[in-house]
CSV table of C-alpha atoms in Angstrom, one decimal:
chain,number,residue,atom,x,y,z
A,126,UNK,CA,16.5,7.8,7.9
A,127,UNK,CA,13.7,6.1,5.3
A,128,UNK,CA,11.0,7.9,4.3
A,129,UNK,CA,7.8,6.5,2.7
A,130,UNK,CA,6.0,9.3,0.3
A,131,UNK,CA,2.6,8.4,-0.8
A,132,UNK,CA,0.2,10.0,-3.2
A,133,UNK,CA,-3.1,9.3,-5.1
A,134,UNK,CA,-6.0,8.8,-2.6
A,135,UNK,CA,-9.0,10.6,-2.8
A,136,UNK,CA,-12.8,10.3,-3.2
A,137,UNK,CA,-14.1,8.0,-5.5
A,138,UNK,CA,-17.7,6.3,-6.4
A,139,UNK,CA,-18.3,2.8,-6.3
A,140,UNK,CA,-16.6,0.7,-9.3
A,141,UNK,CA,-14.6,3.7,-9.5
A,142,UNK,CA,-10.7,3.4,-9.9
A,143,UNK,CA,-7.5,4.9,-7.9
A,144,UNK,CA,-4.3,4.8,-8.6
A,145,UNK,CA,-1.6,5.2,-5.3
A,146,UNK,CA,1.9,5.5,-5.1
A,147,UNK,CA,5.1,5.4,-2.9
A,148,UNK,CA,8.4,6.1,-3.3
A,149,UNK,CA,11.4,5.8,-0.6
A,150,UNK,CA,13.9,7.6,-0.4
A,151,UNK,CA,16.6,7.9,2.3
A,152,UNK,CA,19.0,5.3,3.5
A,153,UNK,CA,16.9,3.1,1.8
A,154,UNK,CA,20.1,0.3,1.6
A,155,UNK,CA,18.9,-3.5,2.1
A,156,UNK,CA,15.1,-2.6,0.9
A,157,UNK,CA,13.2,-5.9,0.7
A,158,UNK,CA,9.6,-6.2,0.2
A,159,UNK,CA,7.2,-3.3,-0.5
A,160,UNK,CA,3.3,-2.9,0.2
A,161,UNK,CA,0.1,-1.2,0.9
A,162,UNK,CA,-2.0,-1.2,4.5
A,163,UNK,CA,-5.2,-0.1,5.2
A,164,UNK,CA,-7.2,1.1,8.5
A,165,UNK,CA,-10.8,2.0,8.7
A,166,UNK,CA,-12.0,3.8,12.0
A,167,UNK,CA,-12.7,1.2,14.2
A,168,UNK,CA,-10.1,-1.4,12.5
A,169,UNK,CA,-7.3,-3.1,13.3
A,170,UNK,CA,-4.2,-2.2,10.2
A,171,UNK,CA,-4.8,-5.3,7.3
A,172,UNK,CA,-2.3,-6.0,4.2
A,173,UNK,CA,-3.7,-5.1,1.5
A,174,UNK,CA,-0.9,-6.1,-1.1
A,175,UNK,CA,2.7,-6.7,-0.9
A,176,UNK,CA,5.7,-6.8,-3.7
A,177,UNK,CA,8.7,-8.5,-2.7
A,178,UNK,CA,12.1,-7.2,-4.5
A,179,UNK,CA,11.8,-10.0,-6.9
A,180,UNK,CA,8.5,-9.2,-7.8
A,181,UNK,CA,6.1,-12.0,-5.8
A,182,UNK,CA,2.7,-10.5,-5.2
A,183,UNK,CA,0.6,-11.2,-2.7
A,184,UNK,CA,-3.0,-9.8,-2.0
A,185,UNK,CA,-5.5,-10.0,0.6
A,186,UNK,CA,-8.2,-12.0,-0.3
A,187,UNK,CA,-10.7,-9.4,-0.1
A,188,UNK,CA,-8.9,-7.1,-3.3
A,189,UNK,CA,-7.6,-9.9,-5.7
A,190,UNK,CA,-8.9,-9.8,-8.7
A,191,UNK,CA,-9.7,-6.2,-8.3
A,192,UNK,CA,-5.9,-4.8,-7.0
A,193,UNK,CA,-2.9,-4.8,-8.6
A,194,UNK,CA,0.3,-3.8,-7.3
A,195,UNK,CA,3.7,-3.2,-9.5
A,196,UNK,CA,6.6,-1.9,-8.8
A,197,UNK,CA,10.3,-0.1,-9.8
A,198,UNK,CA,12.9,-0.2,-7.7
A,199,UNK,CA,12.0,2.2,-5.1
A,200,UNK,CA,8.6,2.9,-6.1
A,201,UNK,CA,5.4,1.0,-6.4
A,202,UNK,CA,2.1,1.5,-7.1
A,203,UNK,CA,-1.2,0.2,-6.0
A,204,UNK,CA,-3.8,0.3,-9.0
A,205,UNK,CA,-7.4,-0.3,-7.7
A,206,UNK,CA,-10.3,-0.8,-10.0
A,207,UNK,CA,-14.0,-1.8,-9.0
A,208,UNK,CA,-13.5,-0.1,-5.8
A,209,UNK,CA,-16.2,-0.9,-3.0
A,210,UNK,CA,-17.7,1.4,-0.1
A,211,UNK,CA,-15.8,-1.4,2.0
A,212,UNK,CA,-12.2,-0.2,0.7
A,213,UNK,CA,-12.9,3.0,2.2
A,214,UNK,CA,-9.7,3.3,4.4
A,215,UNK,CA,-6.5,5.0,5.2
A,216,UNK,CA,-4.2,3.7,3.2
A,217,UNK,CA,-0.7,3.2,4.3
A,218,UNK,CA,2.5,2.4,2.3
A,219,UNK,CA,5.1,-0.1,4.1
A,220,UNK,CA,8.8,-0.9,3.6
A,221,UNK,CA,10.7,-3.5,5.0
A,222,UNK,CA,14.5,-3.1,4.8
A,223,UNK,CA,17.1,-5.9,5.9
A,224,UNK,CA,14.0,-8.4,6.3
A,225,UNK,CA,12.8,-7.2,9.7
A,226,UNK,CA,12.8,-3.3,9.7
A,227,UNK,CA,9.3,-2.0,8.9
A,228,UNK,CA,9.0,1.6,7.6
A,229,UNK,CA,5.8,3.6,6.9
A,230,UNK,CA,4.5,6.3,4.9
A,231,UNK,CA,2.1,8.8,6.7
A,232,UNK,CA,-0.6,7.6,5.3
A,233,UNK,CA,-3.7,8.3,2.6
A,234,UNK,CA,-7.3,8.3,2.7
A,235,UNK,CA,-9.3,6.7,-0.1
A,236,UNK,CA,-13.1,7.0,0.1
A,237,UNK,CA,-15.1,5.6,-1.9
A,238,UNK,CA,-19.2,6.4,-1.8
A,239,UNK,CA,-21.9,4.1,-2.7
């Protein structure tokens, strides 16, 4: 079993910053790429960043510039500065082990007021 444990959302004002992490645990064996999700009511689930286990980044175009995402091993982190009212979202770490198995963490909400 994988499990996905998140922490660091919260309420923030805009321009504000947040900083959220994940770390796996579990039989976590063959654990590829890591990454952040996000769905607002009303949304379907968007990628937000992703970290492969070679380091490549990737962002959606809508955070770069703004998010960064790092990450050790079995952790990573999502640092967001200049956050907008339009980030406001549940926040959702992902895991994909052996290249096609997709894990998930339960999820956290970021809001961020104008």
């Amino acid at each position: 079993q994988v499990r996905l444990v998140e922490s660091g959302g919260g309420l923030v004002q805009a321009g504000g910053s947040l900083t959220l992490s994940c770390a796996a645990s579990g039989r976590i064996f063959g654990l590829n790429a890591m990454g952040w999700y996000r769905q607002a009511p009303g949304d379907q689930r968007e990628l937000v960043a992703h970290i492969t286990s070679g380091g490549t980044t990737s962002y959606a175009d809508s955070v770069k510039g703004r998010f960064t995402i790092s990450r050790a091993n079995t952790k990573n982190t999502l640092q967001m500065n200049n956050l907008k009212p339009e980030d406001t979202a549940v926040y959702y770490c992902n895991a994909v082990l052996n290249q096609f198995n997709h894990y998930w963490g339960q999820g956290t909400q970021v809001t961020v007021s104008s």
